[in-house]
Amino acid sequence: MALDKNGIAKRIAQELRDGWYVNLGIGIPTLVANYIPEGIEVEFQSENGVLGMGPFPFEGEEDADLINAGKQTITVRKGAAFFDSAMSFSMIRGQHVQLTVLGAMEVSQNGDIANWKIPGKMVKGMGGAMDLVASAENIIVAMMHSNREGESKILKKCTLPLTGVGCVKKVVTELAVLEIRGNKFYLIERAPGVSVEEIISKTEGDLVVPEFVPEMVL
Amino acid sequence: MNKVVNNVDEALVGIEDGMTLMLGGFGLCGIPENSIAQLVKLGVKDLTCISNNAGVDDFGLGLLLHGRQIKKMISSYVGENAEFERQMLSGELIVDLIPQGSLAERCRAGGAGIPAFFTPAGYGTEVAEGKEVREFNGKPHILEMALTADYAIVKAWKGDTEGNLIFKATARNFNPMMAMAGKITIAEVEELVPAGELDPNDIHTPGIFVQRIFKGEKFEKRIEQRTVRSKS
């Protein structure tokens, strides 16, 4: 069965390594914080200016001055730090953040990502996404395999305005874990009960399928 | 040097039609809400506003958009404002969307006397159109120019009569860099204390960057996305 959003987040959380600083984007990526594997310590950076982000506050304890990049009220953990936006992006551009997890509207087989604009329809802006994808060494994209019309979002070439070029290395969808190497998608894992045929049929880009594709262990 | 002005009316003296303003804040967090209310009252128009976001429909810079006071916005994310999207898609409003880190650094550079810098952000995208590209360490970068403003308007938690500022939590965001980049910088603060009451070790923005400071009359501090967990 295809994963739900929490399932995607849970699978991505398995990629976390002890001691990493991690930036989580809005949407599914935010959920990754709920599934940190046992025995691993990571710190979450939010680009509006906080390191050491904690869970949402208890009702009545919200602080308007303490939010994450999604403008949600948050708390901080012991040992947290606040800083201005220039310093925040120094951390990002300077590659002091080990992992970036973000959503996408489209990803292509050369690692391009589009997630900020639909010309004439939706113009929300890129926020910090362009800075993040241009500099992060390790980017995981959390997304659905197809759009609402059933069209694949895993493409040979992106059709929407790009956020970054040649930067995505790994994609986790409700159906599969894909890696991008040498201008191709590689099928690494499939969601429990999802067939290789279904993944092939829903992937527009070139997909390399090994003889045996293991199921995700969640 | 005493930088104190009595109120928001005195603080915003000199702001005229067609000027470029920087306004601190991220979302509705750390925005100079008293000054924005005053800009609405003054009715100045054809403004170029440099601000990470454009507020929401009925708060923050959304109030200026509503009165068609803004001619051009320079921002990174404007997704929470339907009126903004409408004015932008209809062509009434000129919008320059730039990556958030580039926006922050362009303000910092403007205040720091650095005319331009290279960044990898936006290379290969429409943000790079018309910009010089240069390779450093095998990676392409684009040239981004510094930003300055006629007036920068920032919001701080505490300030003293010398204009030294301390920000609270994530309400710091763009405020320190914008304070540096204004020809005249106006700071509205929640608490205004005599010089000597703030520990010099704790100052985030030194008073040299601030020309006028006043205590804001009222801070609504609206929360954009109230997210909580239950105690059980």
Tab-separated table of C-alpha atoms in Angstrom:
chain	number	residue	atom	x	y	z
A	1	MET	CA	0.000	0.000	0.000
A	2	ALA	CA	1.186	3.491	-0.771
A	3	LEU	CA	2.526	5.412	2.218
A	4	ASP	CA	0.720	8.328	3.782
A	5	LYS	CA	2.540	11.572	4.599
A	6	ASN	CA	3.660	10.228	7.970
A	7	GLY	CA	5.020	7.116	6.290
A	8	ILE	CA	7.129	9.217	3.928
A	9	ALA	CA	8.417	11.225	6.894
A	10	LYS	CA	9.205	8.043	8.817
A	11	ARG	CA	11.220	6.649	5.918
A	12	ILE	CA	13.171	9.902	5.527
A	13	ALA	CA	13.915	9.924	9.257
A	14	GLN	CA	15.915	6.721	8.706
A	15	GLU	CA	18.400	8.823	6.724
A	16	LEU	CA	19.263	10.952	9.779
A	17	ARG	CA	22.704	10.442	11.293
A	18	ASP	CA	23.927	11.223	14.785
A	19	GLY	CA	25.298	14.739	15.179
A	20	TRP	CA	23.697	16.214	12.077
A	21	TYR	CA	22.209	19.690	11.795
A	22	VAL	CA	19.080	19.390	9.686
A	23	ASN	CA	16.802	21.862	7.930
A	24	LEU	CA	13.227	20.697	7.368
A	25	GLY	CA	10.975	22.414	4.841
A	26	ILE	CA	7.255	23.089	5.131
A	27	GLY	CA	4.719	20.227	4.803
A	28	ILE	CA	5.777	16.560	4.868
A	29	PRO	CA	9.405	17.435	5.802
A	30	THR	CA	8.223	19.010	9.078
A	31	LEU	CA	6.828	15.604	10.102
A	32	VAL	CA	10.316	14.041	9.945
A	33	ALA	CA	11.025	15.523	13.391
A	34	ASN	CA	8.415	13.139	14.862
A	35	TYR	CA	10.359	10.020	13.842
A	36	ILE	CA	13.971	10.515	14.918
A	37	PRO	CA	15.436	7.014	15.313
A	38	GLU	CA	16.396	5.997	18.820
A	39	GLY	CA	19.973	6.667	19.884
A	40	ILE	CA	20.398	9.489	17.384
A	41	GLU	CA	20.756	13.143	18.240
A	42	VAL	CA	20.078	15.784	15.616
A	43	GLU	CA	19.455	19.533	15.832
A	44	PHE	CA	16.864	21.226	13.664
A	45	GLN	CA	17.676	24.545	12.050
A	46	SER	CA	14.908	26.822	10.883
A	47	GLU	CA	16.047	29.462	8.431
A	48	ASN	CA	14.124	32.303	10.049
A	49	GLY	CA	16.725	32.164	12.811
A	50	VAL	CA	16.728	29.283	15.273
A	51	LEU	CA	18.868	26.266	15.934
A	52	GLY	CA	17.583	23.628	18.339
A	53	MET	CA	13.915	23.746	17.442
A	54	GLY	CA	11.635	21.766	19.739
A	55	PRO	CA	8.012	20.584	19.511
A	56	PHE	CA	4.917	22.799	19.238
A	57	PRO	CA	4.065	24.621	22.496
A	58	PHE	CA	1.309	23.551	24.842
A	59	GLU	CA	-1.908	25.481	24.410
A	60	GLY	CA	-1.645	28.856	26.122
A	61	GLU	CA	2.143	28.861	25.973
A	62	GLU	CA	2.484	30.131	22.379
A	63	ASP	CA	4.916	33.001	21.899
A	64	ALA	CA	4.340	35.243	18.870
A	65	ASP	CA	8.068	35.972	18.821
A	66	LEU	CA	9.006	32.294	18.496
A	67	ILE	CA	8.088	30.685	15.194
A	68	ASN	CA	9.593	28.411	12.549
A	69	ALA	CA	10.032	29.078	8.834
A	70	GLY	CA	6.457	27.895	8.262
A	71	LYS	CA	5.319	30.704	10.620
A	72	GLN	CA	4.120	28.079	13.113
A	73	THR	CA	4.515	28.663	16.836
A	74	ILE	CA	7.281	26.435	18.234
A	75	THR	CA	9.406	25.854	21.314
A	76	VAL	CA	13.166	25.440	21.618
A	77	ARG	CA	15.231	22.709	23.216
A	78	LYS	CA	17.905	23.209	25.843
A	79	GLY	CA	20.999	24.615	24.171
A	80	ALA	CA	19.103	26.403	21.402
A	81	ALA	CA	20.359	29.556	19.725
A	82	PHE	CA	18.720	32.486	17.925
A	83	PHE	CA	20.344	34.508	15.148
A	84	ASP	CA	19.552	36.896	12.326
A	85	SER	CA	18.702	35.942	8.745
A	86	ALA	CA	22.173	36.705	7.340
A	87	MET	CA	23.793	34.391	9.863
A	88	SER	CA	21.128	31.767	9.263
A	89	PHE	CA	21.942	31.638	5.573
A	90	SER	CA	25.651	31.682	6.353
A	91	MET	CA	25.006	28.347	8.065
A	92	ILE	CA	23.159	27.121	4.972
A	93	ARG	CA	25.400	28.558	2.246
A	94	GLY	CA	28.514	27.711	4.222
A	95	GLN	CA	27.431	24.044	4.320
A	96	HIS	CA	27.274	23.827	8.089
A	97	VAL	CA	23.872	22.145	7.784
A	98	GLN	CA	24.278	18.469	6.890
A	99	LEU	CA	20.834	17.642	5.532
A	100	THR	CA	18.022	19.540	3.866
A	101	VAL	CA	14.599	17.936	3.442
A	102	LEU	CA	12.096	19.762	1.283
A	103	GLY	CA	9.000	19.264	-0.828
A	104	ALA	CA	8.751	19.597	-4.602
A	105	MET	CA	6.219	19.998	-7.389
A	106	GLU	CA	8.580	18.331	-9.880
A	107	VAL	CA	11.960	16.615	-9.868
A	108	SER	CA	13.923	15.626	-12.968
A	109	GLN	CA	16.445	12.867	-13.595
A	110	ASN	CA	19.389	15.282	-13.689
A	111	GLY	CA	18.546	16.429	-10.159
A	112	ASP	CA	16.672	19.644	-11.021
A	113	ILE	CA	13.884	20.654	-8.670
A	114	ALA	CA	10.857	22.929	-9.167
A	115	ASN	CA	8.818	23.936	-6.144
A	116	TRP	CA	8.126	27.655	-6.064
A	117	LYS	CA	6.013	28.869	-8.931
A	118	ILE	CA	3.260	27.948	-11.377
A	119	PRO	CA	3.329	30.744	-13.980
A	120	GLY	CA	0.104	32.724	-14.089
A	121	LYS	CA	-1.440	30.691	-11.296
A	122	MET	CA	0.550	30.443	-8.130
A	123	VAL	CA	3.287	32.863	-7.249
A	124	LYS	CA	4.228	32.495	-3.641
A	125	GLY	CA	7.957	33.015	-3.899
A	126	MET	CA	10.923	30.787	-3.233
A	127	GLY	CA	11.606	31.776	0.364
A	128	GLY	CA	14.814	30.067	1.409
A	129	ALA	CA	14.460	27.113	-0.965
A	130	MET	CA	16.872	28.389	-3.639
A	131	ASP	CA	19.601	29.108	-1.094
A	132	LEU	CA	19.058	25.702	0.498
A	133	VAL	CA	19.165	23.615	-2.677
A	134	ALA	CA	22.078	25.543	-4.192
A	135	SER	CA	24.340	24.889	-1.221
A	136	ALA	CA	23.233	21.759	0.626
A	137	GLU	CA	25.453	18.734	0.065
A	138	ASN	CA	22.681	16.371	0.996
A	139	ILE	CA	19.140	17.045	-0.187
A	140	ILE	CA	16.196	14.682	0.188
A	141	VAL	CA	12.976	15.552	-1.558
A	142	ALA	CA	9.711	14.466	0.065
A	143	MET	CA	6.887	14.435	-2.453
A	144	MET	CA	3.982	12.572	-3.998
A	145	HIS	CA	4.823	10.558	-7.104
A	146	SER	CA	1.984	12.081	-9.188
A	147	ASN	CA	-0.126	15.231	-9.137
A	148	ARG	CA	-3.890	15.347	-8.588
A	149	GLU	CA	-4.504	14.658	-12.275
A	150	GLY	CA	-2.436	11.490	-11.999
A	151	GLU	CA	0.489	12.881	-14.007
A	152	SER	CA	3.972	11.890	-12.920
A	153	LYS	CA	6.063	14.484	-11.064
A	154	ILE	CA	9.214	12.365	-11.480
A	155	LEU	CA	10.285	13.620	-14.878
A	156	LYS	CA	12.891	13.563	-17.638
A	157	LYS	CA	12.813	17.352	-17.550
A	158	CYS	CA	10.989	19.759	-15.254
A	159	THR	CA	8.239	21.820	-16.904
A	160	LEU	CA	7.848	24.416	-14.126
A	161	PRO	CA	10.317	27.226	-13.295
A	162	LEU	CA	13.298	25.718	-11.512
A	163	THR	CA	14.332	26.224	-7.918
A	164	GLY	CA	17.760	24.674	-8.411
A	165	VAL	CA	19.725	22.667	-10.959
A	166	GLY	CA	21.404	19.292	-10.560
A	167	CYS	CA	21.086	19.294	-6.789
A	168	VAL	CA	18.671	16.508	-5.765
A	169	LYS	CA	20.212	13.128	-4.961
A	170	LYS	CA	17.374	11.295	-3.249
A	171	VAL	CA	13.577	11.344	-3.524
A	172	VAL	CA	11.124	9.646	-1.176
A	173	THR	CA	7.519	9.365	-2.381
A	174	GLU	CA	4.447	7.446	-1.208
A	175	LEU	CA	5.564	4.639	-3.542
A	176	ALA	CA	9.344	4.489	-3.580
A	177	VAL	CA	12.815	5.618	-2.624
A	178	LEU	CA	14.690	6.853	-5.685
A	179	GLU	CA	18.285	7.942	-6.091
A	180	ILE	CA	19.525	10.209	-8.864
A	181	ARG	CA	22.838	9.258	-10.485
A	182	GLY	CA	24.272	9.842	-13.952
A	183	ASN	CA	21.114	11.489	-15.282
A	184	LYS	CA	18.813	8.610	-14.269
A	185	PHE	CA	16.514	7.638	-11.427
A	186	TYR	CA	17.437	4.415	-9.622
A	187	LEU	CA	14.717	2.501	-7.816
A	188	ILE	CA	16.154	1.717	-4.386
A	189	GLU	CA	13.118	0.641	-2.364
A	190	ARG	CA	9.377	0.300	-2.827
A	191	ALA	CA	6.658	1.017	-0.278
A	192	PRO	CA	5.254	-2.086	1.403
A	193	GLY	CA	2.909	-3.901	-0.981
A	194	VAL	CA	3.557	-1.533	-3.910
A	195	SER	CA	4.546	-3.282	-7.124
A	196	VAL	CA	7.533	-2.377	-9.259
A	197	GLU	CA	5.128	-2.146	-12.216
A	198	GLU	CA	3.087	0.550	-10.485
A	199	ILE	CA	6.238	2.594	-9.807
A	200	ILE	CA	7.411	2.201	-13.406
A	201	SER	CA	4.004	3.265	-14.739
A	202	LYS	CA	3.964	6.378	-12.553
A	203	THR	CA	7.543	7.465	-13.307
A	204	GLU	CA	7.961	9.540	-16.471
A	205	GLY	CA	11.740	9.931	-16.146
A	206	ASP	CA	14.261	7.209	-17.037
A	207	LEU	CA	14.148	4.640	-14.245
A	208	VAL	CA	16.747	1.963	-13.603
A	209	VAL	CA	15.126	-1.022	-11.916
A	210	PRO	CA	17.343	-3.694	-10.377
A	211	GLU	CA	16.298	-7.342	-10.432
A	212	PHE	CA	15.355	-7.276	-6.771
A	213	VAL	CA	13.757	-4.185	-5.228
A	214	PRO	CA	13.444	-4.467	-1.445
A	215	GLU	CA	10.401	-3.203	0.439
A	216	MET	CA	10.908	-0.308	2.838
A	217	VAL	CA	11.197	-1.368	6.454
A	218	LEU	CA	9.224	1.132	8.505
B	1	MET	CA	23.880	60.523	21.560
B	2	ASN	CA	20.192	60.669	22.285
B	3	LYS	CA	18.155	59.138	19.432
B	4	VAL	CA	14.781	59.203	21.150
B	5	VAL	CA	11.748	60.671	19.422
B	6	ASN	CA	8.480	61.056	21.277
B	7	ASN	CA	6.172	58.989	19.150
B	8	VAL	CA	5.535	57.336	15.825
B	9	ASP	CA	4.481	60.661	14.231
B	10	GLU	CA	7.896	62.153	14.920
B	11	ALA	CA	9.670	58.927	14.032
B	12	LEU	CA	8.334	58.798	10.482
B	13	VAL	CA	8.868	62.456	9.576
B	14	GLY	CA	10.431	62.781	6.134
B	15	ILE	CA	8.958	59.680	4.517
B	16	GLU	CA	7.536	60.736	1.162
B	17	ASP	CA	5.864	59.285	-1.902
B	18	GLY	CA	8.127	57.198	-4.102
B	19	MET	CA	10.697	56.368	-1.436
B	20	THR	CA	12.342	53.004	-0.819
B	21	LEU	CA	11.669	51.497	2.597
B	22	MET	CA	13.063	48.427	4.292
B	23	LEU	CA	10.759	46.820	6.849
B	24	GLY	CA	11.999	44.159	9.239
B	25	GLY	CA	10.153	40.978	10.137
B	26	PHE	CA	9.558	37.418	9.019
B	27	GLY	CA	5.906	36.732	8.392
B	28	LEU	CA	4.170	38.765	11.090
B	29	CYS	CA	6.979	38.072	13.569
B	30	GLY	CA	9.103	41.085	14.473
B	31	ILE	CA	7.367	43.560	12.159
B	32	PRO	CA	7.262	47.290	13.030
B	33	GLU	CA	3.509	47.316	13.421
B	34	ASN	CA	3.194	50.812	14.912
B	35	SER	CA	5.130	52.315	12.011
B	36	ILE	CA	3.105	50.373	9.444
B	37	ALA	CA	-0.096	51.752	10.995
B	38	GLN	CA	1.408	55.238	10.747
B	39	LEU	CA	2.345	54.735	7.078
B	40	VAL	CA	-1.301	53.864	6.425
B	41	LYS	CA	-2.337	57.049	8.232
B	42	LEU	CA	0.175	59.193	6.324
B	43	GLY	CA	-1.099	57.769	3.048
B	44	VAL	CA	2.323	57.911	1.376
B	45	LYS	CA	2.234	56.056	-1.917
B	46	ASP	CA	4.322	54.678	-4.776
B	47	LEU	CA	6.563	53.088	-2.185
B	48	THR	CA	9.174	50.470	-2.929
B	49	CYS	CA	9.108	48.113	0.045
B	50	ILE	CA	11.895	45.677	0.807
B	51	SER	CA	10.579	43.089	3.225
B	52	ASN	CA	10.858	39.305	3.360
B	53	ASN	CA	7.069	38.925	3.282
B	54	ALA	CA	4.066	41.061	2.469
B	55	GLY	CA	1.995	40.467	5.581
B	56	VAL	CA	-1.479	38.965	5.462
B	57	ASP	CA	-4.593	40.539	3.961
B	58	ASP	CA	-5.513	42.554	7.033
B	59	PHE	CA	-2.245	42.949	8.927
B	60	GLY	CA	1.364	43.895	8.388
B	61	LEU	CA	2.241	45.149	4.909
B	62	GLY	CA	-1.106	43.808	3.727
B	63	LEU	CA	-2.539	47.048	5.136
B	64	LEU	CA	-0.376	49.126	2.776
B	65	LEU	CA	-1.204	46.866	-0.169
B	66	HIS	CA	-4.873	47.273	0.576
B	67	GLY	CA	-4.548	51.046	0.189
B	68	ARG	CA	-2.460	50.640	-3.010
B	69	GLN	CA	0.417	52.456	-1.333
B	70	ILE	CA	3.076	50.061	-2.616
B	71	LYS	CA	4.344	50.305	-6.184
B	72	LYS	CA	7.038	47.663	-5.915
B	73	MET	CA	7.815	44.849	-3.476
B	74	ILE	CA	11.171	43.152	-3.046
B	75	SER	CA	10.521	39.956	-1.089
B	76	SER	CA	11.266	36.250	-0.917
B	77	TYR	CA	7.890	34.774	0.004
B	78	VAL	CA	4.456	36.307	-0.357
B	79	GLY	CA	2.266	33.234	-0.130
B	80	GLU	CA	0.015	34.298	2.726
B	81	ASN	CA	-1.535	37.290	1.047
B	82	ALA	CA	-4.360	36.931	-1.482
B	83	GLU	CA	-4.526	40.658	-2.282
B	84	PHE	CA	-0.803	40.637	-3.006
B	85	GLU	CA	-1.169	37.713	-5.383
B	86	ARG	CA	-4.061	39.427	-7.123
B	87	GLN	CA	-2.197	42.742	-7.591
B	88	MET	CA	0.880	40.887	-8.771
B	89	LEU	CA	-0.866	38.637	-11.291
B	90	SER	CA	-2.858	41.605	-12.656
B	91	GLY	CA	0.329	43.645	-13.070
B	92	GLU	CA	-0.708	46.476	-10.704
B	93	LEU	CA	2.218	45.695	-8.440
B	94	ILE	CA	5.826	45.241	-9.531
B	95	VAL	CA	7.361	42.337	-7.672
B	96	ASP	CA	10.960	41.287	-7.423
B	97	LEU	CA	11.121	37.866	-5.777
B	98	ILE	CA	14.590	36.921	-4.593
B	99	PRO	CA	15.940	34.043	-2.524
B	100	GLN	CA	15.681	34.659	1.203
B	101	GLY	CA	19.384	34.229	1.903
B	102	SER	CA	20.277	36.540	-0.974
B	103	LEU	CA	17.812	39.125	0.343
B	104	ALA	CA	19.356	38.983	3.812
B	105	GLU	CA	22.886	39.206	2.456
B	106	ARG	CA	22.005	42.020	0.034
B	107	CYS	CA	20.732	44.079	2.968
B	108	ARG	CA	23.772	43.198	5.051
B	109	ALA	CA	26.080	44.080	2.155
B	110	GLY	CA	24.288	47.399	1.660
B	111	GLY	CA	24.943	48.323	5.254
B	112	ALA	CA	28.456	46.930	5.267
B	113	GLY	CA	29.797	48.820	2.257
B	114	ILE	CA	30.034	45.776	-0.006
B	115	PRO	CA	28.481	46.706	-3.365
B	116	ALA	CA	27.865	43.165	-4.618
B	117	PHE	CA	28.707	39.519	-3.979
B	118	PHE	CA	28.530	36.118	-5.646
B	119	THR	CA	26.181	33.398	-4.391
B	120	PRO	CA	25.210	29.989	-5.781
B	121	ALA	CA	21.531	30.567	-4.890
B	122	GLY	CA	19.345	30.897	-7.960
B	123	TYR	CA	21.908	29.797	-10.533
B	124	GLY	CA	20.132	28.156	-13.478
B	125	THR	CA	16.763	29.638	-12.485
B	126	GLU	CA	14.885	32.748	-13.606
B	127	VAL	CA	16.431	34.587	-10.651
B	128	ALA	CA	19.754	34.455	-12.517
B	129	GLU	CA	18.410	36.090	-15.693
B	130	GLY	CA	20.559	39.064	-16.667
B	131	LYS	CA	23.027	38.509	-13.848
B	132	GLU	CA	26.747	37.923	-14.218
B	133	VAL	CA	27.777	34.284	-13.674
B	134	ARG	CA	31.215	33.274	-12.448
B	135	GLU	CA	32.662	29.969	-11.453
B	136	PHE	CA	34.426	29.561	-8.102
B	137	ASN	CA	35.828	26.191	-7.031
B	138	GLY	CA	34.143	24.590	-10.021
B	139	LYS	CA	30.687	25.829	-9.069
B	140	PRO	CA	28.695	28.568	-10.842
B	141	HIS	CA	27.630	31.610	-8.828
B	142	ILE	CA	25.552	34.674	-9.695
B	143	LEU	CA	26.303	38.308	-8.895
B	144	GLU	CA	23.842	39.920	-6.497
B	145	MET	CA	23.863	43.661	-5.780
B	146	ALA	CA	23.655	45.261	-2.349
B	147	LEU	CA	20.391	46.873	-1.240
B	148	THR	CA	19.955	50.121	0.653
B	149	ALA	CA	16.891	52.165	1.532
B	150	ASP	CA	15.878	55.761	2.188
B	151	TYR	CA	14.433	54.574	5.472
B	152	ALA	CA	14.787	51.260	7.268
B	153	ILE	CA	12.095	50.569	9.847
B	154	VAL	CA	12.853	47.845	12.359
B	155	LYS	CA	11.272	46.427	15.475
B	156	ALA	CA	13.223	45.404	18.585
B	157	TRP	CA	12.354	44.021	21.992
B	158	LYS	CA	14.472	46.408	24.034
B	159	GLY	CA	16.335	49.533	23.104
B	160	ASP	CA	18.108	52.328	24.911
B	161	THR	CA	18.296	56.066	24.347
B	162	GLU	CA	21.530	55.586	22.361
B	163	GLY	CA	19.695	53.395	19.851
B	164	ASN	CA	21.265	50.103	20.934
B	165	LEU	CA	18.892	47.230	20.243
B	166	ILE	CA	18.153	43.753	21.584
B	167	PHE	CA	15.794	41.444	19.730
B	168	LYS	CA	13.743	38.586	21.124
B	169	ALA	CA	13.842	35.004	19.825
B	170	THR	CA	12.990	34.673	16.119
B	171	ALA	CA	11.667	38.243	15.981
B	172	ARG	CA	15.270	39.182	15.186
B	173	ASN	CA	15.244	37.837	11.582
B	174	PHE	CA	15.849	40.642	9.027
B	175	ASN	CA	15.824	43.511	11.529
B	176	PRO	CA	19.597	43.740	12.228
B	177	MET	CA	20.641	43.785	8.550
B	178	MET	CA	17.953	46.252	7.573
B	179	ALA	CA	18.961	48.514	10.458
B	180	MET	CA	22.425	48.616	8.868
B	181	ALA	CA	21.168	49.374	5.360
B	182	GLY	CA	18.881	52.366	5.938
B	183	LYS	CA	20.109	55.904	5.214
B	184	ILE	CA	17.869	56.700	8.160
B	185	THR	CA	16.938	53.825	10.448
B	186	ILE	CA	13.912	54.014	12.701
B	187	ALA	CA	13.554	51.512	15.533
B	188	GLU	CA	10.304	50.878	17.347
B	189	VAL	CA	10.793	49.007	20.600
B	190	GLU	CA	8.653	47.364	23.250
B	191	GLU	CA	10.809	48.662	26.081
B	192	LEU	CA	12.862	51.864	25.946
B	193	VAL	CA	15.421	52.321	28.725
B	194	PRO	CA	18.050	54.951	29.618
B	195	ALA	CA	21.594	54.428	28.324
B	196	GLY	CA	23.521	52.176	30.688
B	197	GLU	CA	20.638	49.877	31.551
B	198	LEU	CA	21.353	47.383	28.805
B	199	ASP	CA	24.491	45.287	29.245
B	200	PRO	CA	26.831	46.158	26.322
B	201	ASN	CA	27.541	42.416	26.055
B	202	ASP	CA	23.926	41.774	25.110
B	203	ILE	CA	23.492	44.327	22.306
B	204	HIS	CA	22.564	42.818	18.928
B	205	THR	CA	22.457	46.050	16.908
B	206	PRO	CA	24.793	48.837	18.064
B	207	GLY	CA	23.242	52.325	18.174
B	208	ILE	CA	25.469	53.602	15.348
B	209	PHE	CA	22.998	52.028	12.907
B	210	VAL	CA	19.933	53.681	14.452
B	211	GLN	CA	18.966	57.337	13.949
B	212	ARG	CA	15.560	57.423	15.654
B	213	ILE	CA	14.097	55.239	18.393
B	214	PHE	CA	10.687	55.262	20.057
B	215	LYS	CA	8.549	53.092	22.267
B	216	GLY	CA	5.696	51.576	20.292
B	217	GLU	CA	2.290	52.413	21.700
B	218	LYS	CA	0.757	49.012	21.174
B	219	PHE	CA	1.989	45.633	19.962
B	220	GLU	CA	-0.694	43.238	18.824
B	221	LYS	CA	1.882	40.584	17.792
B	222	ARG	CA	-0.562	38.598	15.747
B	223	ILE	CA	0.261	34.895	15.305
B	224	GLU	CA	0.037	33.663	11.717
B	225	GLN	CA	-0.054	29.887	12.321
B	226	ARG	CA	-1.020	28.984	15.857
B	227	THR	CA	0.211	25.424	16.332
B	228	VAL	CA	-0.005	23.675	19.703
B	229	ARG	CA	0.148	20.193	21.183
B	230	SER	CA	-2.191	18.853	23.830
B	231	LYS	CA	-1.014	18.296	27.390
B	232	SER	CA	-2.327	14.738	27.591
